[in-house]
Tab-separated table of C-alpha atoms in Angstrom:
chain	number	residue	atom	x	y	z
A	1	LYS	CA	71.040	120.804	129.429
A	2	GLU	CA	72.558	124.878	129.598
A	3	MET	CA	74.616	123.209	132.947
A	4	LYS	CA	75.738	120.390	131.257
A	5	LYS	CA	77.123	122.433	128.354
A	6	VAL	CA	79.051	125.169	130.864
A	7	MET	CA	80.433	122.535	133.007
A	8	GLY	CA	82.009	120.891	129.793
A	9	MET	CA	83.031	124.003	128.689
A	10	PHE	CA	85.213	124.655	132.063
A	11	ILE	CA	86.377	121.566	132.071
A	12	PHE	CA	87.721	121.824	128.309
A	13	PHE	CA	89.189	124.788	128.838
A	14	ILE	CA	91.030	123.259	132.123
A	15	GLY	CA	92.447	119.913	130.574
A	16	PHE	CA	93.521	122.445	127.543
A	17	LEU	CA	95.215	124.925	130.495
A	18	THR	CA	97.055	121.947	132.180
A	19	MET	CA	98.225	120.691	129.206
A	20	VAL	CA	100.050	123.711	128.557
A	21	VAL	CA	101.401	124.096	131.500
A	22	SER	CA	102.919	120.424	132.145
A	23	GLY	CA	103.792	121.116	128.142
A	24	ILE	CA	106.346	123.360	129.214
A	25	PHE	CA	107.772	122.032	132.429
A	26	PHE	CA	108.253	119.142	130.526
A	27	ILE	CA	110.469	121.396	127.433
A	28	LEU	CA	111.706	122.626	130.485
A	29	GLY	CA	112.674	119.349	132.435
A	30	LEU	CA	113.843	118.223	129.111
A	31	ILE	CA	116.048	120.924	128.644
A	32	LYS	CA	117.310	121.131	132.999
A	33	LYS	CA	117.758	117.310	132.572
A	34	LYS	CA	115.769	117.194	135.094
A	35	PRO	CA	113.060	114.174	135.718
A	36	LEU	CA	110.443	114.018	133.722
A	37	ARG	CA	107.394	111.095	134.685
A	38	ASN	CA	105.246	113.714	137.057
A	39	LYS	CA	104.892	116.134	134.060
A	40	ILE	CA	104.080	113.445	132.307
A	41	VAL	CA	101.974	112.072	134.249
A	42	ILE	CA	100.185	115.586	134.621
A	43	PHE	CA	100.056	116.112	131.106
A	44	MET	CA	98.029	113.401	130.247
A	45	GLY	CA	95.378	113.850	132.794
A	46	GLY	CA	94.957	117.570	131.222
A	47	PHE	CA	94.386	115.684	127.820
A	48	LEU	CA	92.183	113.524	129.671
A	49	LEU	CA	90.062	116.197	131.244
A	50	LEU	CA	90.153	118.613	127.476
A	51	ILE	CA	88.872	115.058	126.163
A	52	GLY	CA	85.907	114.917	129.308
A	53	GLY	CA	84.802	118.549	128.508
A	54	ALA	CA	84.472	118.328	125.178
A	55	LEU	CA	82.299	115.154	125.836
A	56	LEU	CA	80.410	116.964	128.257
A	57	THR	CA	79.333	120.092	125.859
A	58	PRO	CA	76.992	119.660	123.802
A	59	ALA	CA	77.246	119.527	119.670
A	60	ALA	CA	75.650	122.813	118.456
A	61	THR	CA	72.529	121.929	116.947
A	62	PRO	CA	70.043	125.091	115.115
A	63	GLU	CA	66.639	125.697	115.985
A	64	LEU	CA	63.749	125.909	113.572
A	65	HIS	CA	60.794	126.713	113.891
A	66	VAL	CA	57.628	127.581	111.714
A	67	ASP	CA	54.810	130.346	112.147
A	68	GLU	CA	51.619	127.754	110.908
A	69	ALA	CA	52.149	124.053	109.937
A	70	GLU	CA	49.372	124.626	107.374
A	71	LEU	CA	48.855	127.275	105.503
A	72	VAL	CA	46.279	128.722	102.632
A	73	THR	CA	47.075	130.637	99.433
A	74	ASN	CA	45.302	133.410	97.948
A	75	GLU	CA	43.760	134.318	94.829
A	76	GLN	CA	46.372	133.859	93.317
A	77	GLY	CA	47.879	130.779	94.548
A	78	GLU	CA	50.618	132.017	96.153
A	79	ALA	CA	50.957	131.445	99.823
A	80	ALA	CA	54.212	132.696	102.792
A	81	ILE	CA	56.336	130.357	104.842
A	82	THR	CA	57.161	132.362	107.399
A	83	GLY	CA	59.338	130.936	110.570
A	84	GLN	CA	62.813	131.154	112.937
A	85	THR	CA	66.483	129.894	112.697
A	86	ASN	CA	69.265	130.243	113.733
A	87	PRO	CA	71.363	133.731	112.190
A	88	GLU	CA	74.656	131.320	110.879
A	89	ALA	CA	72.151	128.328	109.960
A	90	GLN	CA	72.073	127.116	106.086
A	91	LEU	CA	68.064	127.280	105.448
A	92	THR	CA	66.660	125.492	102.140
A	93	ILE	CA	62.818	124.883	101.411
A	94	ASN	CA	63.144	122.443	99.067
A	95	GLY	CA	66.050	122.160	97.854
A	96	VAL	CA	65.559	125.987	97.157
A	97	GLU	CA	68.241	127.846	99.982
A	98	VAL	CA	66.449	130.986	101.360
A	99	SER	CA	68.030	134.219	102.724
A	100	LEU	CA	67.333	135.561	106.449
A	101	ALA	CA	67.344	138.901	107.784
A	102	ASP	CA	68.372	137.956	111.195
A	103	GLU	CA	66.599	134.792	112.795
A	104	THR	CA	63.286	135.363	110.455
A	105	PHE	CA	62.355	134.200	106.818
A	106	SER	CA	59.959	134.268	104.439
A	107	TYR	CA	59.522	132.654	101.639
A	108	THR	CA	56.933	132.792	99.277
A	109	VAL	CA	55.800	129.792	97.203
A	110	GLN	CA	53.409	128.859	94.624
A	111	LEU	CA	50.866	126.181	93.796
A	112	GLU	CA	50.464	125.495	89.923
A	113	ASP	CA	47.176	123.111	90.195
A	114	GLU	CA	44.219	122.253	92.761
A	115	GLU	CA	46.486	119.861	94.788
A	116	GLU	CA	48.037	120.921	98.262
A	117	GLN	CA	51.694	120.783	98.197
A	118	GLU	CA	54.553	120.289	100.982
A	119	PHE	CA	57.667	121.952	101.690
A	120	THR	CA	60.222	121.039	103.635
A	121	LEU	CA	62.467	123.012	105.513
A	122	GLN	CA	65.928	122.040	106.779
A	123	ALA	CA	68.441	124.526	109.118
A	124	SER	CA	72.095	123.385	108.623
A	125	MET	CA	74.713	124.099	111.133
A	126	GLY	CA	77.626	122.385	112.543
A	127	GLY	CA	77.009	119.279	110.564
A	128	SER	CA	73.779	119.663	112.176
A	129	THR	CA	70.290	119.671	110.837
A	130	LYS	CA	66.825	120.257	111.432
A	131	GLU	CA	63.833	119.913	109.551
A	132	GLU	CA	60.296	120.852	109.103
A	133	VAL	CA	57.443	120.159	106.668
A	134	VAL	CA	54.961	122.523	106.399
A	135	THR	CA	51.462	121.950	104.425
A	136	VAL	CA	49.832	124.402	101.916
A	137	LYS	CA	46.268	124.349	100.208
A	138	PRO	CA	45.006	126.158	97.283
A	139	SER	CA	41.973	128.104	98.322
A	140	ARG	CA	38.337	128.665	97.055
A	141	ALA	CA	39.199	131.608	94.905
A	142	PHE	CA	42.118	130.468	94.084
A	143	LEU	CA	40.851	127.500	92.660
A	144	ALA	CA	37.659	128.728	91.397
A	145	ASN	CA	40.579	131.344	88.778
A	146	LEU	CA	42.494	128.120	88.197
A	147	GLN	CA	38.872	126.801	86.600
A	148	ALA	CA	38.511	130.428	85.553
A	149	GLU	CA	41.834	130.582	83.479
A	150	ARG	CA	41.578	126.551	82.745
A	151	GLN	CA	38.021	127.157	80.729
A	152	GLU	CA	40.113	130.525	78.611
A	153	GLN	CA	42.621	128.400	77.709
A	154	ALA	CA	40.530	126.074	76.728
A	155	ALA	CA	38.132	128.704	74.488
A	156	LEU	CA	41.696	130.004	73.626
A	157	GLU	CA	42.755	126.641	71.865
A	158	LYS	CA	39.945	126.731	69.828
A	159	ALA	CA	40.065	130.206	68.377
A	160	GLU	CA	43.230	129.401	67.599
A	161	THR	CA	41.762	126.764	65.928
A	162	ALA	CA	39.062	128.193	63.961
A	163	LEU	CA	41.262	131.560	63.073
A	164	ALA	CA	44.065	128.510	61.559
A	165	LEU	CA	41.163	127.387	59.570
A	166	ALA	CA	40.777	130.556	58.411
A	167	GLU	CA	44.107	131.334	57.364
A	168	THR	CA	43.448	128.321	55.535
A	169	GLN	CA	41.082	128.033	53.838
A	170	PRO	CA	39.994	131.914	54.295
A	171	ASN	CA	35.914	132.337	53.381
A	172	GLN	CA	33.107	134.282	55.160
A	173	LYS	CA	32.217	131.454	56.837
A	174	ASN	CA	35.448	129.989	58.561
A	175	TYR	CA	36.438	134.165	59.324
A	176	ASP	CA	32.735	134.412	60.665
A	177	GLU	CA	33.099	131.692	63.132
A	178	ALA	CA	36.685	132.972	63.773
A	179	VAL	CA	36.063	136.295	65.162
A	180	THR	CA	32.688	134.674	67.350
A	181	LEU	CA	35.496	132.778	69.331
A	182	ILE	CA	37.954	135.380	70.199
A	183	HIS	CA	35.852	138.439	71.130
A	184	ALA	CA	34.226	135.872	73.446
A	185	LEU	CA	37.596	135.263	75.083
A	186	SER	CA	37.760	137.457	77.832
A	187	LYS	CA	41.451	138.733	77.110
A	188	THR	CA	42.402	140.729	73.655
A	189	TYR	CA	45.569	139.449	72.658
A	190	GLU	CA	46.627	141.055	69.927
A	191	ASP	CA	48.464	138.791	67.893
A	192	LEU	CA	45.052	136.904	67.175
A	193	ALA	CA	43.368	140.903	66.683
A	194	THR	CA	46.433	140.812	63.979
A	195	ARG	CA	45.778	137.595	62.342
A	196	LEU	CA	42.330	138.170	62.505
A	197	ALA	CA	42.723	141.540	60.427
A	198	VAL	CA	45.106	139.628	58.364
A	199	VAL	CA	41.940	137.230	57.234
A	200	GLU	CA	39.636	140.343	56.681
A	201	GLU	CA	42.238	141.913	54.217
A	202	HIS	CA	42.232	138.842	52.287
A	203	LEU	CA	38.004	138.407	51.776
A	204	ALA	CA	38.071	141.821	51.476
A	205	ILE	CA	40.231	141.560	48.287
A	206	GLY	CA	38.160	138.011	47.580
A	207	LYS	CA	35.989	140.243	47.281
A	208	ALA	CA	37.421	143.256	45.284
A	209	LEU	CA	38.401	140.321	42.833
A	210	ASP	CA	34.917	138.760	42.570
A	211	THR	CA	33.418	141.734	41.632
A	212	ALA	CA	36.157	142.628	38.393
A	213	GLU	CA	35.883	139.089	37.153
A	214	ALA	CA	32.026	139.884	36.806
A	215	SER	CA	32.003	143.107	35.606
A	216	LEU	CA	35.071	143.391	33.145
A	217	GLU	CA	35.333	146.031	35.041
A	218	ARG	CA	38.347	148.803	33.861
A	219	ARG	CA	37.550	150.651	36.807
A	220	ASP	CA	37.013	147.821	39.533
A	221	PHE	CA	39.560	146.092	38.097
A	222	ASP	CA	42.122	149.053	39.258
A	223	GLN	CA	40.505	148.980	42.822
A	224	ALA	CA	42.019	145.019	43.093
A	225	LYS	CA	45.019	145.894	41.847
A	226	GLU	CA	45.548	148.812	44.574
A	227	LEU	CA	44.270	145.897	46.762
A	228	VAL	CA	46.408	143.511	45.533
A	229	ALA	CA	49.539	144.542	46.062
A	230	GLN	CA	49.089	145.098	49.833
A	231	ALA	CA	48.085	141.131	50.037
A	232	ILE	CA	49.754	139.009	52.774
A	233	LEU	CA	47.881	136.054	52.314
A	234	ASN	CA	47.884	133.645	49.376
A	235	LYS	CA	49.360	136.772	47.109
A	236	GLU	CA	50.385	134.476	44.614
A	237	THR	CA	46.964	133.269	43.910
A	238	PHE	CA	45.757	137.078	43.640
A	239	GLU	CA	48.125	138.199	41.382
A	240	GLY	CA	47.094	134.931	38.637
A	241	ARG	CA	43.597	136.019	39.013
A	242	LEU	CA	44.552	139.711	38.428
A	243	SER	CA	46.755	138.511	35.784
A	244	THR	CA	43.764	136.542	34.618
A	245	VAL	CA	40.775	139.325	34.725
A	246	GLU	CA	43.311	142.128	33.281
A	247	THR	CA	43.805	140.103	30.025
A	248	LYS	CA	40.287	139.369	29.794
A	249	ILE	CA	39.660	143.126	30.321
A	250	SER	CA	42.187	143.844	27.434
A	251	GLU	CA	40.342	141.010	25.141
A	252	LYS	CA	36.619	142.970	25.706
A	253	GLU	CA	37.963	146.140	24.897
A	254	ALA	CA	39.399	145.357	21.709
A	255	GLU	CA	36.104	143.572	21.235
A	256	ALA	CA	34.636	147.476	21.601
A	257	LEU	CA	36.724	148.740	19.785
A	258	VAL	CA	36.026	146.945	16.400
A	259	ALA	CA	32.678	146.859	17.221
A	260	GLU	CA	33.366	151.221	17.648
A	261	ALA	CA	35.194	150.850	14.351
A	262	VAL	CA	32.189	148.505	12.273
A	263	GLN	CA	29.844	150.468	13.103
A	264	ALA	CA	31.906	153.161	12.195
A	265	VAL	CA	32.487	152.390	8.565
A	266	GLU	CA	29.673	150.499	8.068
A	267	ALA	CA	27.678	154.264	9.084
A	268	ALA	CA	30.770	155.871	6.473
A	269	GLU	CA	28.687	152.692	4.218
A	270	ALA	CA	25.817	154.054	4.358
A	271	GLU	CA	26.500	158.047	4.240
A	272	PRO	CA	29.626	158.766	2.695
A	273	THR	CA	30.750	162.095	3.885
A	274	LYS	CA	33.951	163.607	4.620
A	275	ASP	CA	32.390	163.564	8.315
A	276	THR	CA	31.604	160.236	7.919
A	277	LEU	CA	34.596	159.195	6.546
A	278	ALA	CA	37.201	160.845	9.622
A	279	ARG	CA	35.201	159.187	12.481
A	280	ALA	CA	35.419	155.816	10.611
A	281	LYS	CA	39.277	156.127	9.888
A	282	ASP	CA	40.279	157.388	13.601
A	283	ALA	CA	38.143	154.087	14.895
A	284	VAL	CA	40.035	151.794	12.917
A	285	ALA	CA	43.447	153.562	13.939
A	286	ARG	CA	42.797	152.898	17.673
A	287	LEU	CA	42.646	149.176	17.084
A	288	LYS	CA	44.553	146.694	19.119
A	289	THR	CA	44.952	144.864	16.173
A	290	PRO	CA	45.219	146.010	12.734
A	291	ASP	CA	42.253	145.291	10.889
A	292	GLU	CA	43.101	145.359	6.446
A	293	GLU	CA	39.200	144.436	5.543
A	294	LEU	CA	38.378	147.710	7.407
A	295	ALA	CA	40.909	149.910	6.218
A	296	ALA	CA	39.792	148.239	2.984
A	297	ARG	CA	36.259	149.673	3.223
A	298	THR	CA	37.612	153.110	4.356
A	299	LYS	CA	39.573	153.287	1.244
A	300	THR	CA	36.556	152.008	-0.814
A	301	VAL	CA	34.267	154.762	1.213
A	302	ALA	CA	36.810	157.484	0.576
A	303	GLN	CA	37.140	156.182	-3.307
A	304	THR	CA	32.883	156.789	-3.369
A	305	ILE	CA	32.885	159.835	-2.245
A	306	THR	CA	35.493	161.219	-4.121
A	307	ALA	CA	33.126	160.023	-7.493
A	308	ASN	CA	30.384	161.165	-5.937
A	309	GLU	CA	31.774	164.759	-5.644
A	310	GLN	CA	32.551	164.215	-9.376
A	311	ALA	CA	29.710	163.407	-10.214
A	312	ALA	CA	28.265	166.735	-8.627
A	313	ALA	CA	30.552	168.546	-10.749
A	314	GLN	CA	29.437	166.451	-14.099
A	315	ALA	CA	25.909	167.196	-13.259
A	316	LYS	CA	26.311	170.566	-11.672
A	317	ALA	CA	28.301	171.302	-15.091
A	318	GLU	CA	25.885	169.802	-17.324
A	319	GLU	CA	23.193	172.314	-15.397
A	320	GLU	CA	25.185	174.987	-16.449
A	321	ARG	CA	25.527	173.692	-19.881
A	322	GLN	CA	22.212	173.309	-20.722
A	323	ALA	CA	20.858	176.477	-19.136
A	324	ALA	CA	23.338	178.245	-21.305
A	325	ALA	CA	21.946	176.147	-24.340
A	326	ALA	CA	18.255	177.150	-22.674
A	327	VAL	CA	19.327	180.871	-23.006
A	328	PRO	CA	17.531	183.371	-25.594
A	329	GLU	CA	20.153	185.218	-27.907
A	330	GLN	CA	19.297	188.650	-25.902
A	331	SER	CA	20.208	186.633	-22.764
A	332	GLN	CA	24.131	184.909	-24.432
A	333	PRO	CA	26.068	188.068	-22.222
A	334	VAL	CA	25.134	186.422	-19.341
A	335	ALA	CA	25.747	183.406	-21.103
A	336	ALA	CA	28.977	184.268	-21.777
A	337	SER	CA	29.191	185.326	-18.584
A	338	ASN	CA	29.122	182.305	-17.164
A	339	GLN	CA	31.354	180.694	-19.378
A	340	ALA	CA	33.634	182.947	-18.747
A	341	GLN	CA	33.605	181.942	-14.982
A	342	THR	CA	33.218	177.817	-15.515
A	343	SER	CA	36.071	176.038	-15.606
A	344	VAL	CA	36.955	172.823	-17.534
A	345	LEU	CA	39.765	170.627	-18.140
A	346	VAL	CA	41.453	171.060	-21.392
A	347	THR	CA	44.960	168.952	-23.563
A	348	PRO	CA	46.998	170.809	-26.251
A	349	THR	CA	46.061	168.265	-28.665
A	350	GLY	CA	43.039	167.419	-27.489
A	351	SER	CA	39.786	168.567	-29.131
A	352	LYS	CA	37.100	168.109	-26.863
A	353	TYR	CA	37.017	169.538	-23.243
A	354	HIS	CA	36.142	168.156	-20.358
A	355	THR	CA	35.173	167.722	-16.385
A	356	ARG	CA	37.389	165.604	-15.163
A	357	LYS	CA	40.454	163.649	-16.067
A	358	CYS	CA	38.575	161.854	-19.333
A	359	GLY	CA	41.618	158.895	-20.435
A	360	ASN	CA	45.338	159.823	-20.511
A	361	GLY	CA	46.784	163.150	-21.302
A	362	THR	CA	47.879	166.413	-19.368
A	363	TYR	CA	44.573	168.178	-18.214
A	364	THR	CA	45.116	171.248	-17.318
A	365	PRO	CA	42.033	173.962	-16.293
A	366	ALA	CA	40.457	176.877	-18.371
A	367	THR	CA	37.974	178.643	-18.512
A	368	LEU	CA	34.788	177.534	-20.700
A	369	ALA	CA	34.337	180.283	-22.951
A	370	GLU	CA	38.932	179.868	-23.552
A	371	ALA	CA	37.703	176.266	-24.717
A	372	GLN	CA	35.090	177.079	-26.592
A	373	SER	CA	37.464	179.788	-28.755
A	374	ARG	CA	39.686	177.476	-29.523
A	375	GLY	CA	36.797	175.248	-31.063
A	376	LEU	CA	36.554	172.980	-28.184
A	377	THR	CA	33.544	170.905	-27.903
A	378	PRO	CA	32.646	169.405	-25.059
A	379	CYS	CA	33.280	165.183	-24.252
A	380	ALA	CA	30.189	162.735	-24.824
A	381	LYS	CA	31.574	161.198	-21.319
A	382	CYS	CA	31.899	164.354	-19.799
A	383	PHE	CA	28.762	165.847	-21.531
A	384	PRO	CA	26.238	162.838	-22.008
């Protein structure tokens, strides 16, 4: 074959050279007007030699050799197809062009499942193409990995389904099931962990609200409010529950203030003193809604205290009067001294002296001695 190629190229060259030389002589003959028949015959002979040489020279065909016609993948499902071809050839594997390193090539393929796959290699050059087929089979390690990945994918899908349920219906049962499935995965998935943390926070907020709803204590409400402010899942629902709890707590606190005020007023009524009255007034003043009835009752207590003070003053004055009347003549200087110190109320035109304002008129203070010196006598009402 190689000899035929060399012979064809030699004849092709002789024919080409004959055509060039005869062509030159043909042109010169035309110029000098000499006979051209021999030159034409020589030119045609050169042309025939050119055609014959071209036919004897075989067309350029690519060489293509693969190192192994059957390959087994590694545990990742990869295999390298290697071989040799002409440096100037264009090589494709399953339609993908492959770069050459001189005459050699290496191309890594990847299996996606447990099925073996055929890869077609084509080397093209000068209009000719040569083709080889390489079969790639999955290794046992790859099949095991493939099975493990499928099991992991199935477990992942199951965990995602459980997590989605926990997100839409966040309760302890759904959360616990999602936690179990996610922790059973062989890999760590940050997105699942983040979503799971949101559900966990949701449950913590729900528990805090449950506590606040049960206790109706301001302390528990404040703790729940702080957590709700950070909520991501179902925040509007939490805010609605929080508002309801706050309303109930306000009502409870208002009721407690009313009960405290009632108790304070009742204590003041049972023991009308300035101290009990002050406590009752303070309790009534702290009510969120004014209570006219309790306010009226405190006024009544105040009036009672005033009346009691006046009665006490009258009783004391009467005791002093009776004591003064019982003193013998020899004790009159002492009685006179007591009279000089005892205070009474008198009017400019009245004939009586009093221990309190008794009727209309302008009352001014005076000592008992002064009143008696004016000839005033004790009021029958004030000194019964």
